[in-house]
Amino acid sequence: MAEKCSAQEEPKAGKTLSQNKVSRYGLAKNQRVRLKKEFEDILRNGKKTARGGLVLWLRPISDGEITVRMGLTVSKKLGNAPVRNRIKRLLREVFRLNKHQIIPGAAFIMSPRESGNLKDFNTTEKVVFELWQAAGIIKTGK
């Protein structure tokens, strides 16, 4: 009869603890606005800015966090589920690749109002940068 091994399983070689919890290229939970009360607070008390078919509500994080947090809302008016999911993936990817250019301590929600400007990555990135600059959350200087 085989004996049970009482040794605890060790993490796989080459992976850190944070990589085990978050996929290599994903967004951590602390980089997303997830709770209903957070969405409501940002929508109710945030500063609204609109550019190029996108709307952004911005609210500074009051508890001294140094992260940037983003939430998304996509209306069913933009299309069926594959269309909405594609838009969300594009917006998340633009945020993931460019979050280092945003002023720390900001929490915002982006909501597309028309999908015409969000067809591919390059045009989506251009529209998002215009929106972020209008909202004043882009770091100045390098």
Short mmCIF file of N, CA, C and O in Angstrom, two decimals:
data_model
loop_
_atom_site.label_atom_id
_atom_site.label_comp_id
_atom_site.label_asym_id
_atom_site.label_seq_id
_atom_site.Cartn_x
_atom_site.Cartn_y
_atom_site.Cartn_z
N MET A 1 0.84 -1.18 0.00
CA MET A 1 0.00 0.00 0.00
C MET A 1 0.88 1.25 0.00
O MET A 1 1.84 1.34 0.76
N ALA A 2 0.57 2.20 -0.86
CA ALA A 2 1.37 3.42 -0.99
C ALA A 2 1.10 4.35 0.18
O ALA A 2 -0.03 4.50 0.63
N GLU A 3 2.16 4.99 0.67
CA GLU A 3 2.02 5.93 1.77
C GLU A 3 1.75 7.32 1.22
O GLU A 3 2.24 7.70 0.17
N LYS A 4 0.98 8.10 1.97
CA LYS A 4 0.71 9.48 1.57
C LYS A 4 1.90 10.35 1.93
O LYS A 4 2.49 10.19 2.98
N CYS A 5 2.21 11.24 1.04
CA CYS A 5 3.32 12.17 1.26
C CYS A 5 2.82 13.34 2.09
O CYS A 5 1.84 13.99 1.74
N SER A 6 3.46 13.62 3.20
CA SER A 6 3.03 14.72 4.06
C SER A 6 3.78 16.02 3.77
O SER A 6 3.51 17.04 4.36
N ALA A 7 4.73 15.97 2.84
CA ALA A 7 5.48 17.18 2.49
C ALA A 7 4.59 18.13 1.70
O ALA A 7 3.80 17.71 0.87
N GLN A 8 4.74 19.42 2.00
CA GLN A 8 3.95 20.42 1.28
C GLN A 8 4.53 20.63 -0.11
O GLN A 8 5.72 20.57 -0.32
N GLU A 9 3.63 20.93 -1.03
CA GLU A 9 4.04 21.15 -2.40
C GLU A 9 4.75 22.50 -2.51
O GLU A 9 4.28 23.51 -2.01
N GLU A 10 5.92 22.51 -3.15
CA GLU A 10 6.68 23.73 -3.33
C GLU A 10 6.27 24.40 -4.63
O GLU A 10 5.85 23.74 -5.57
N PRO A 11 6.41 25.76 -4.70
CA PRO A 11 6.07 26.43 -5.95
C PRO A 11 7.01 25.98 -7.07
O PRO A 11 8.14 25.58 -6.83
N LYS A 12 6.52 26.04 -8.29
CA LYS A 12 7.32 25.64 -9.43
C LYS A 12 8.53 26.54 -9.57
O LYS A 12 8.48 27.73 -9.26
N ALA A 13 9.63 25.97 -10.05
CA ALA A 13 10.87 26.72 -10.20
C ALA A 13 10.68 27.87 -11.17
O ALA A 13 10.02 27.76 -12.18
N GLY A 14 11.28 29.02 -10.85
CA GLY A 14 11.25 30.16 -11.74
C GLY A 14 10.04 31.07 -11.55
O GLY A 14 9.97 32.12 -12.15
N LYS A 15 9.08 30.70 -10.72
CA LYS A 15 7.90 31.53 -10.51
C LYS A 15 7.93 32.12 -9.11
O LYS A 15 8.27 31.44 -8.15
N THR A 16 7.59 33.38 -9.01
CA THR A 16 7.48 34.01 -7.71
C THR A 16 6.05 33.85 -7.21
O THR A 16 5.16 33.45 -7.97
N LEU A 17 5.84 34.21 -5.98
CA LEU A 17 4.52 34.09 -5.40
C LEU A 17 3.51 34.96 -6.15
O LEU A 17 2.40 34.53 -6.42
N SER A 18 3.91 36.19 -6.53
CA SER A 18 2.97 37.06 -7.23
C SER A 18 2.62 36.52 -8.60
O SER A 18 1.51 36.72 -9.07
N GLN A 19 3.52 35.83 -9.26
CA GLN A 19 3.21 35.27 -10.57
C GLN A 19 2.28 34.08 -10.45
O GLN A 19 1.56 33.76 -11.38
N ASN A 20 2.27 33.42 -9.31
CA ASN A 20 1.34 32.32 -9.12
C ASN A 20 -0.09 32.83 -8.97
O ASN A 20 -1.03 32.18 -9.34
N LYS A 21 -0.25 34.03 -8.41
CA LYS A 21 -1.58 34.58 -8.16
C LYS A 21 -2.13 35.38 -9.34
O LYS A 21 -3.32 35.44 -9.54
N VAL A 22 -1.26 36.03 -10.10
CA VAL A 22 -1.67 36.87 -11.22
C VAL A 22 -0.97 36.34 -12.46
O VAL A 22 0.21 36.05 -12.43
N SER A 23 -1.73 36.23 -13.54
CA SER A 23 -1.08 35.78 -14.77
C SER A 23 0.02 36.76 -15.15
O SER A 23 0.01 37.92 -14.74
N ARG A 24 0.93 36.33 -15.94
CA ARG A 24 2.12 37.12 -16.25
C ARG A 24 1.78 38.50 -16.80
O ARG A 24 2.42 39.48 -16.49
N TYR A 25 0.77 38.59 -17.63
CA TYR A 25 0.44 39.86 -18.26
C TYR A 25 -0.89 40.44 -17.81
O TYR A 25 -1.36 41.40 -18.37
N GLY A 26 -1.52 39.87 -16.81
CA GLY A 26 -2.82 40.33 -16.37
C GLY A 26 -2.74 41.51 -15.43
O GLY A 26 -1.67 42.02 -15.10
N LEU A 27 -3.90 41.96 -14.99
CA LEU A 27 -3.99 43.05 -14.03
C LEU A 27 -4.29 42.47 -12.66
O LEU A 27 -5.16 41.61 -12.52
N ALA A 28 -3.59 42.95 -11.66
CA ALA A 28 -3.83 42.51 -10.29
C ALA A 28 -5.15 43.10 -9.80
O ALA A 28 -5.66 44.09 -10.34
N LYS A 29 -5.70 42.52 -8.76
CA LYS A 29 -6.98 42.99 -8.22
C LYS A 29 -6.89 44.43 -7.74
O LYS A 29 -7.87 45.17 -7.83
N ASN A 30 -5.73 44.83 -7.23
CA ASN A 30 -5.61 46.20 -6.73
C ASN A 30 -5.49 47.22 -7.85
O ASN A 30 -5.43 48.41 -7.60
N GLN A 31 -5.46 46.79 -9.10
CA GLN A 31 -5.41 47.70 -10.25
C GLN A 31 -6.77 47.82 -10.94
O GLN A 31 -6.88 48.47 -11.96
N ARG A 32 -7.79 47.17 -10.37
CA ARG A 32 -9.12 47.19 -10.96
C ARG A 32 -10.14 47.76 -9.98
O ARG A 32 -10.06 47.51 -8.78
N VAL A 33 -11.09 48.51 -10.49
CA VAL A 33 -12.25 48.90 -9.70
C VAL A 33 -13.24 47.76 -9.86
O VAL A 33 -13.65 47.46 -10.98
N ARG A 34 -13.61 47.11 -8.76
CA ARG A 34 -14.38 45.89 -8.87
C ARG A 34 -15.72 45.94 -8.12
O ARG A 34 -16.69 45.33 -8.56
N LEU A 35 -15.78 46.62 -7.01
CA LEU A 35 -16.98 46.58 -6.18
C LEU A 35 -18.03 47.59 -6.64
O LEU A 35 -17.70 48.68 -7.12
N LYS A 36 -19.28 47.22 -6.46
CA LYS A 36 -20.38 48.08 -6.87
C LYS A 36 -20.32 49.44 -6.17
O LYS A 36 -20.54 50.47 -6.79
N LYS A 37 -19.99 49.44 -4.87
CA LYS A 37 -19.95 50.71 -4.14
C LYS A 37 -18.81 51.60 -4.65
O LYS A 37 -18.94 52.82 -4.65
N GLU A 38 -17.71 51.00 -5.11
CA GLU A 38 -16.62 51.79 -5.70
C GLU A 38 -17.06 52.42 -7.01
O GLU A 38 -16.79 53.59 -7.28
N PHE A 39 -17.74 51.63 -7.86
CA PHE A 39 -18.26 52.16 -9.12
C PHE A 39 -19.22 53.31 -8.85
O PHE A 39 -19.13 54.37 -9.47
N GLU A 40 -20.15 53.10 -7.91
CA GLU A 40 -21.13 54.13 -7.60
C GLU A 40 -20.48 55.39 -7.08
O GLU A 40 -20.86 56.51 -7.45
N ASP A 41 -19.46 55.26 -6.22
CA ASP A 41 -18.76 56.41 -5.67
C ASP A 41 -18.06 57.20 -6.76
O ASP A 41 -18.14 58.42 -6.81
N ILE A 42 -17.38 56.51 -7.66
CA ILE A 42 -16.66 57.20 -8.74
C ILE A 42 -17.65 57.85 -9.70
O ILE A 42 -17.45 59.00 -10.12
N LEU A 43 -18.73 57.16 -10.04
CA LEU A 43 -19.71 57.74 -10.96
C LEU A 43 -20.43 58.92 -10.35
O LEU A 43 -20.74 59.90 -11.03
N ARG A 44 -20.72 58.85 -9.05
CA ARG A 44 -21.45 59.92 -8.38
C ARG A 44 -20.57 61.14 -8.09
O ARG A 44 -20.98 62.27 -8.29
N ASN A 45 -19.35 60.90 -7.61
CA ASN A 45 -18.50 62.00 -7.14
C ASN A 45 -17.32 62.31 -8.04
O ASN A 45 -16.54 63.21 -7.75
N GLY A 46 -17.15 61.57 -9.11
CA GLY A 46 -15.99 61.76 -9.97
C GLY A 46 -16.17 62.88 -10.97
O GLY A 46 -17.28 63.32 -11.27
N LYS A 47 -15.04 63.33 -11.50
CA LYS A 47 -15.03 64.37 -12.54
C LYS A 47 -15.19 63.69 -13.89
O LYS A 47 -14.45 62.78 -14.23
N LYS A 48 -16.17 64.14 -14.67
CA LYS A 48 -16.48 63.50 -15.95
C LYS A 48 -15.78 64.23 -17.10
O LYS A 48 -15.81 65.45 -17.18
N THR A 49 -15.17 63.45 -17.99
CA THR A 49 -14.51 63.97 -19.18
C THR A 49 -14.88 63.07 -20.35
O THR A 49 -14.93 61.85 -20.20
N ALA A 50 -15.10 63.66 -21.53
CA ALA A 50 -15.45 62.86 -22.72
C ALA A 50 -14.62 63.32 -23.91
O ALA A 50 -14.43 64.51 -24.13
N ARG A 51 -14.13 62.34 -24.68
CA ARG A 51 -13.38 62.59 -25.91
C ARG A 51 -13.50 61.38 -26.82
O ARG A 51 -13.40 60.24 -26.36
N GLY A 52 -13.67 61.58 -28.10
CA GLY A 52 -13.58 60.53 -29.10
C GLY A 52 -14.46 59.31 -28.87
O GLY A 52 -14.05 58.21 -29.16
N GLY A 53 -15.65 59.52 -28.34
CA GLY A 53 -16.55 58.39 -28.13
C GLY A 53 -16.32 57.64 -26.82
O GLY A 53 -16.93 56.61 -26.59
N LEU A 54 -15.43 58.16 -25.97
CA LEU A 54 -15.17 57.56 -24.65
C LEU A 54 -15.52 58.57 -23.56
O LEU A 54 -15.28 59.76 -23.72
N VAL A 55 -16.04 58.06 -22.46
CA VAL A 55 -16.31 58.90 -21.29
C VAL A 55 -15.48 58.37 -20.14
O VAL A 55 -15.34 57.16 -19.97
N LEU A 56 -14.90 59.28 -19.36
CA LEU A 56 -14.08 58.90 -18.21
C LEU A 56 -14.57 59.64 -16.98
O LEU A 56 -14.80 60.85 -17.03
N TRP A 57 -14.77 58.91 -15.89
CA TRP A 57 -15.06 59.49 -14.59
C TRP A 57 -13.83 59.26 -13.73
O TRP A 57 -13.37 58.13 -13.57
N LEU A 58 -13.29 60.33 -13.15
CA LEU A 58 -12.04 60.28 -12.40
C LEU A 58 -12.28 60.71 -10.96
O LEU A 58 -12.94 61.70 -10.70
N ARG A 59 -11.71 59.93 -10.05
CA ARG A 59 -11.76 60.27 -8.62
C ARG A 59 -10.42 59.90 -8.00
O ARG A 59 -9.97 58.76 -8.13
N PRO A 60 -9.78 60.86 -7.33
CA PRO A 60 -8.52 60.52 -6.64
C PRO A 60 -8.78 59.51 -5.53
O PRO A 60 -9.82 59.54 -4.88
N ILE A 61 -7.83 58.62 -5.32
CA ILE A 61 -7.92 57.64 -4.24
C ILE A 61 -7.50 58.34 -2.96
O ILE A 61 -6.41 58.89 -2.87
N SER A 62 -8.35 58.29 -1.95
CA SER A 62 -8.12 59.07 -0.75
C SER A 62 -7.27 58.36 0.30
O SER A 62 -6.74 59.00 1.19
N ASP A 63 -7.10 57.06 0.22
CA ASP A 63 -6.40 56.35 1.28
C ASP A 63 -4.89 56.23 1.04
O ASP A 63 -4.23 55.38 1.61
N GLY A 64 -4.34 57.08 0.19
CA GLY A 64 -2.89 57.13 0.01
C GLY A 64 -2.30 56.01 -0.82
O GLY A 64 -1.11 55.74 -0.74
N GLU A 65 -3.11 55.33 -1.61
CA GLU A 65 -2.58 54.26 -2.46
C GLU A 65 -1.68 54.86 -3.54
O GLU A 65 -1.90 55.98 -3.99
N ILE A 66 -0.70 54.09 -3.94
CA ILE A 66 0.20 54.56 -5.00
C ILE A 66 -0.11 53.87 -6.33
O ILE A 66 0.59 54.06 -7.31
N THR A 67 -1.17 53.10 -6.37
CA THR A 67 -1.53 52.40 -7.59
C THR A 67 -2.53 53.23 -8.39
O THR A 67 -3.10 54.20 -7.90
N VAL A 68 -2.73 52.82 -9.61
CA VAL A 68 -3.76 53.39 -10.48
C VAL A 68 -4.80 52.31 -10.67
O VAL A 68 -4.47 51.15 -10.89
N ARG A 69 -6.08 52.67 -10.54
CA ARG A 69 -7.15 51.68 -10.65
C ARG A 69 -8.10 52.07 -11.77
O ARG A 69 -8.44 53.22 -11.93
N MET A 70 -8.52 51.06 -12.56
CA MET A 70 -9.40 51.30 -13.68
C MET A 70 -10.60 50.35 -13.63
O MET A 70 -10.46 49.18 -13.28
N GLY A 71 -11.75 50.88 -14.00
CA GLY A 71 -12.95 50.08 -14.16
C GLY A 71 -13.53 50.34 -15.55
O GLY A 71 -13.27 51.37 -16.16
N LEU A 72 -14.31 49.40 -16.04
CA LEU A 72 -14.92 49.53 -17.36
C LEU A 72 -16.42 49.26 -17.27
O LEU A 72 -16.86 48.38 -16.54
N THR A 73 -17.17 50.04 -18.03
CA THR A 73 -18.58 49.73 -18.25
C THR A 73 -18.81 49.83 -19.75
O THR A 73 -18.40 50.80 -20.39
N VAL A 74 -19.45 48.82 -20.31
CA VAL A 74 -19.73 48.80 -21.74
C VAL A 74 -21.20 48.47 -21.92
O VAL A 74 -21.67 47.41 -21.50
N SER A 75 -21.93 49.37 -22.55
CA SER A 75 -23.36 49.22 -22.73
C SER A 75 -23.70 48.20 -23.81
O SER A 75 -22.95 48.00 -24.77
N LYS A 76 -24.84 47.57 -23.67
CA LYS A 76 -25.31 46.62 -24.68
C LYS A 76 -25.67 47.33 -25.99
O LYS A 76 -25.81 46.69 -27.02
N LYS A 77 -25.79 48.64 -25.94
CA LYS A 77 -26.09 49.41 -27.14
C LYS A 77 -24.95 49.36 -28.17
O LYS A 77 -25.16 49.64 -29.34
N LEU A 78 -23.74 49.02 -27.70
CA LEU A 78 -22.59 48.99 -28.61
C LEU A 78 -22.56 47.74 -29.48
O LEU A 78 -21.85 47.70 -30.48
N GLY A 79 -23.27 46.70 -29.10
CA GLY A 79 -23.27 45.49 -29.91
C GLY A 79 -23.47 44.25 -29.06
O GLY A 79 -23.71 44.33 -27.86
N ASN A 80 -23.30 43.11 -29.70
CA ASN A 80 -23.48 41.85 -28.98
C ASN A 80 -22.25 41.54 -28.13
O ASN A 80 -21.28 42.30 -28.11
N ALA A 81 -22.28 40.43 -27.41
CA ALA A 81 -21.24 40.10 -26.44
C ALA A 81 -19.84 40.06 -27.05
O ALA A 81 -18.90 40.61 -26.44
N PRO A 82 -19.61 39.45 -28.21
CA PRO A 82 -18.25 39.46 -28.77
C PRO A 82 -17.72 40.87 -29.05
O PRO A 82 -16.55 41.15 -28.83
N VAL A 83 -18.59 41.75 -29.51
CA VAL A 83 -18.18 43.14 -29.78
C VAL A 83 -17.81 43.83 -28.48
O VAL A 83 -16.77 44.48 -28.38
N ARG A 84 -18.65 43.69 -27.46
CA ARG A 84 -18.38 44.33 -26.17
C ARG A 84 -17.11 43.77 -25.53
O ARG A 84 -16.30 44.52 -24.98
N ASN A 85 -16.92 42.46 -25.61
CA ASN A 85 -15.72 41.85 -25.03
C ASN A 85 -14.46 42.31 -25.74
O ASN A 85 -13.43 42.54 -25.10
N ARG A 86 -14.52 42.46 -27.05
CA ARG A 86 -13.36 42.96 -27.81
C ARG A 86 -13.00 44.38 -27.37
O ARG A 86 -11.83 44.69 -27.17
N ILE A 87 -14.01 45.21 -27.20
CA ILE A 87 -13.77 46.59 -26.75
C ILE A 87 -13.13 46.58 -25.36
O ILE A 87 -12.16 47.31 -25.11
N LYS A 88 -13.64 45.76 -24.46
CA LYS A 88 -13.06 45.68 -23.11
C LYS A 88 -11.62 45.19 -23.14
O LYS A 88 -10.77 45.71 -22.43
N ARG A 89 -11.34 44.19 -23.97
CA ARG A 89 -9.97 43.68 -24.08
C ARG A 89 -9.03 44.76 -24.59
O ARG A 89 -7.90 44.92 -24.09
N LEU A 90 -9.46 45.52 -25.60
CA LEU A 90 -8.62 46.60 -26.15
C LEU A 90 -8.35 47.67 -25.08
O LEU A 90 -7.21 48.11 -24.92
N LEU A 91 -9.39 48.08 -24.37
CA LEU A 91 -9.21 49.12 -23.34
C LEU A 91 -8.32 48.63 -22.20
O LEU A 91 -7.47 49.38 -21.70
N ARG A 92 -8.49 47.37 -21.78
CA ARG A 92 -7.64 46.82 -20.72
C ARG A 92 -6.18 46.76 -21.16
O ARG A 92 -5.27 47.04 -20.38
N GLU A 93 -5.95 46.38 -22.40
CA GLU A 93 -4.59 46.26 -22.91
C GLU A 93 -3.92 47.62 -22.99
O GLU A 93 -2.75 47.77 -22.65
N VAL A 94 -4.64 48.64 -23.45
CA VAL A 94 -4.09 49.99 -23.49
C VAL A 94 -3.72 50.43 -22.07
O VAL A 94 -2.64 50.98 -21.84
N PHE A 95 -4.60 50.17 -21.12
CA PHE A 95 -4.31 50.53 -19.73
C PHE A 95 -3.10 49.77 -19.20
O PHE A 95 -2.20 50.34 -18.60
N ARG A 96 -3.05 48.46 -19.44
CA ARG A 96 -1.97 47.63 -18.93
C ARG A 96 -0.61 48.09 -19.45
O ARG A 96 0.36 48.16 -18.70
N LEU A 97 -0.53 48.43 -20.71
CA LEU A 97 0.75 48.82 -21.31
C LEU A 97 1.16 50.25 -20.98
O LEU A 97 2.33 50.59 -21.09
N ASN A 98 0.21 51.08 -20.57
CA ASN A 98 0.51 52.50 -20.37
C ASN A 98 0.19 53.01 -18.98
O ASN A 98 0.24 54.22 -18.74
N LYS A 99 -0.09 52.14 -18.03
CA LYS A 99 -0.45 52.59 -16.68
C LYS A 99 0.69 53.31 -15.98
O LYS A 99 0.46 54.14 -15.10
N HIS A 100 1.92 53.05 -16.39
CA HIS A 100 3.07 53.74 -15.79
C HIS A 100 3.10 55.22 -16.16
O HIS A 100 3.81 56.00 -15.53
N GLN A 101 2.34 55.64 -17.16
CA GLN A 101 2.31 57.05 -17.58
C GLN A 101 1.20 57.83 -16.90
O GLN A 101 1.06 59.03 -17.12
N ILE A 102 0.41 57.17 -16.05
CA ILE A 102 -0.69 57.82 -15.34
C ILE A 102 -0.23 58.21 -13.95
O ILE A 102 0.51 57.48 -13.30
N ILE A 103 -0.70 59.35 -13.49
CA ILE A 103 -0.37 59.84 -12.15
C ILE A 103 -0.86 58.84 -11.11
O ILE A 103 -2.03 58.43 -11.15
N PRO A 104 -0.02 58.41 -10.17
CA PRO A 104 -0.44 57.46 -9.14
C PRO A 104 -1.54 58.05 -8.25
O PRO A 104 -1.62 59.25 -8.04
N GLY A 105 -2.38 57.18 -7.75
CA GLY A 105 -3.44 57.60 -6.84
C GLY A 105 -4.74 57.97 -7.54
O GLY A 105 -5.58 58.62 -6.96
N ALA A 106 -4.91 57.55 -8.77
CA ALA A 106 -6.13 57.84 -9.51
C ALA A 106 -6.97 56.58 -9.66
O ALA A 106 -6.46 55.50 -9.89
N ALA A 107 -8.27 56.74 -9.51
CA ALA A 107 -9.22 55.67 -9.79
C ALA A 107 -10.18 56.22 -10.81
O ALA A 107 -10.72 57.31 -10.66
N PHE A 108 -10.38 55.48 -11.89
CA PHE A 108 -11.27 55.98 -12.94
C PHE A 108 -12.04 54.86 -13.59
O PHE A 108 -11.68 53.69 -13.50
N ILE A 109 -13.14 55.26 -14.23
CA ILE A 109 -13.98 54.34 -14.98
C ILE A 109 -14.06 54.88 -16.40
O ILE A 109 -14.30 56.07 -16.61
N MET A 110 -13.84 53.99 -17.38
CA MET A 110 -13.99 54.36 -18.78
C MET A 110 -15.22 53.65 -19.33
O MET A 110 -15.46 52.48 -19.04
N SER A 111 -15.97 54.38 -20.16
CA SER A 111 -17.17 53.83 -20.77
C SER A 111 -17.25 54.30 -22.22
O SER A 111 -17.40 55.49 -22.47
N PRO A 112 -17.13 53.38 -23.17
CA PRO A 112 -17.25 53.78 -24.57
C PRO A 112 -18.71 54.07 -24.93
O PRO A 112 -19.62 53.36 -24.50
N ARG A 113 -18.94 55.12 -25.70
CA ARG A 113 -20.28 55.49 -26.14
C ARG A 113 -20.52 55.13 -27.60
O ARG A 113 -21.64 55.05 -28.05
N GLU A 114 -19.44 54.94 -28.35
CA GLU A 114 -19.54 54.50 -29.73
C GLU A 114 -18.32 53.64 -30.03
O GLU A 114 -17.23 53.88 -29.53
N SER A 115 -18.52 52.61 -30.83
CA SER A 115 -17.44 51.67 -31.08
C SER A 115 -16.64 51.98 -32.34
O SER A 115 -15.68 51.30 -32.65
N GLY A 116 -17.01 53.01 -33.08
CA GLY A 116 -16.35 53.34 -34.33
C GLY A 116 -14.86 53.65 -34.18
O GLY A 116 -14.05 53.30 -35.04
N ASN A 117 -14.47 54.31 -33.09
CA ASN A 117 -13.06 54.68 -32.87
C ASN A 117 -12.26 53.58 -32.19
O ASN A 117 -11.08 53.76 -31.94
N LEU A 118 -12.89 52.46 -31.86
CA LEU A 118 -12.23 51.42 -31.08
C LEU A 118 -12.11 50.12 -31.87
O LEU A 118 -12.31 49.04 -31.33
N LYS A 119 -11.75 50.22 -33.13
CA LYS A 119 -11.69 49.04 -33.98
C LYS A 119 -10.40 48.24 -33.82
O LYS A 119 -10.41 47.03 -33.86
N ASP A 120 -9.27 48.94 -33.66
CA ASP A 120 -7.99 48.24 -33.51
C ASP A 120 -7.19 48.89 -32.39
O ASP A 120 -7.59 49.92 -31.84
N PHE A 121 -6.06 48.28 -32.05
CA PHE A 121 -5.29 48.72 -30.89
C PHE A 121 -4.77 50.15 -31.06
O PHE A 121 -4.86 50.96 -30.15
N ASN A 122 -4.20 50.47 -32.23
CA ASN A 122 -3.58 51.79 -32.42
C ASN A 122 -4.59 52.93 -32.31
O ASN A 122 -4.31 53.94 -31.66
N THR A 123 -5.75 52.79 -32.92
CA THR A 123 -6.74 53.86 -32.82
C THR A 123 -7.32 53.93 -31.40
O THR A 123 -7.57 55.03 -30.90
N THR A 124 -7.49 52.79 -30.76
CA THR A 124 -7.98 52.78 -29.37
C THR A 124 -6.98 53.49 -28.46
O THR A 124 -7.36 54.30 -27.62
N GLU A 125 -5.70 53.19 -28.63
CA GLU A 125 -4.67 53.82 -27.81
C GLU A 125 -4.65 55.32 -28.02
O GLU A 125 -4.54 56.09 -27.05
N LYS A 126 -4.80 55.77 -29.24
CA LYS A 126 -4.81 57.21 -29.54
C LYS A 126 -5.99 57.90 -28.85
O LYS A 126 -5.84 58.94 -28.22
N VAL A 127 -7.18 57.29 -28.95
CA VAL A 127 -8.38 57.86 -28.34
C VAL A 127 -8.24 57.89 -26.82
O VAL A 127 -8.59 58.89 -26.17
N VAL A 128 -7.73 56.82 -26.24
CA VAL A 128 -7.57 56.75 -24.77
C VAL A 128 -6.57 57.81 -24.30
O VAL A 128 -6.80 58.48 -23.29
N PHE A 129 -5.46 57.98 -25.02
CA PHE A 129 -4.48 58.99 -24.62
C PHE A 129 -5.06 60.40 -24.69
O PHE A 129 -4.79 61.23 -23.83
N GLU A 130 -5.86 60.68 -25.72
CA GLU A 130 -6.52 61.98 -25.80
C GLU A 130 -7.43 62.21 -24.60
O GLU A 130 -7.47 63.30 -24.02
N LEU A 131 -8.15 61.15 -24.22
CA LEU A 131 -9.05 61.24 -23.07
C LEU A 131 -8.27 61.46 -21.78
O LEU A 131 -8.63 62.30 -20.96
N TRP A 132 -7.19 60.68 -21.58
CA TRP A 132 -6.38 60.83 -20.37
C TRP A 132 -5.75 62.22 -20.29
O TRP A 132 -5.67 62.80 -19.21
N GLN A 133 -5.30 62.75 -21.42
CA GLN A 133 -4.73 64.10 -21.41
C GLN A 133 -5.78 65.15 -21.09
O GLN A 133 -5.51 66.08 -20.34
N ALA A 134 -6.98 64.99 -21.62
CA ALA A 134 -8.06 65.93 -21.32
C ALA A 134 -8.44 65.88 -19.85
O ALA A 134 -8.78 66.90 -19.25
N ALA A 135 -8.35 64.69 -19.25
CA ALA A 135 -8.68 64.54 -17.83
C ALA A 135 -7.53 64.98 -16.93
O ALA A 135 -7.71 65.14 -15.73
N GLY A 136 -6.34 65.14 -17.50
CA GLY A 136 -5.18 65.60 -16.72
C GLY A 136 -4.54 64.54 -15.86
O GLY A 136 -3.99 64.85 -14.81
N ILE A 137 -4.56 63.28 -16.29
CA ILE A 137 -3.97 62.22 -15.47
C ILE A 137 -2.68 61.66 -16.05
O ILE A 137 -2.12 60.73 -15.51
N ILE A 138 -2.20 62.25 -17.15
CA ILE A 138 -0.94 61.81 -17.74
C ILE A 138 0.21 62.54 -17.05
O ILE A 138 0.14 63.75 -16.82
N LYS A 139 1.27 61.80 -16.70
CA LYS A 139 2.45 62.42 -16.11
C LYS A 139 3.10 63.35 -17.13
O LYS A 139 3.17 63.02 -18.31
N THR A 140 3.57 64.48 -16.68
CA THR A 140 4.27 65.40 -17.58
C THR A 140 5.76 65.23 -17.39
O THR A 140 6.25 65.08 -16.27
N GLY A 141 6.50 65.24 -18.48
CA GLY A 141 7.96 65.06 -18.41
C GLY A 141 8.30 63.61 -18.14
O GLY A 141 7.48 62.81 -17.74
N LYS A 142 9.55 63.26 -18.42
CA LYS A 142 9.98 61.88 -18.19
C LYS A 142 11.23 61.80 -17.38
O LYS A 142 11.95 62.61 -17.15
#
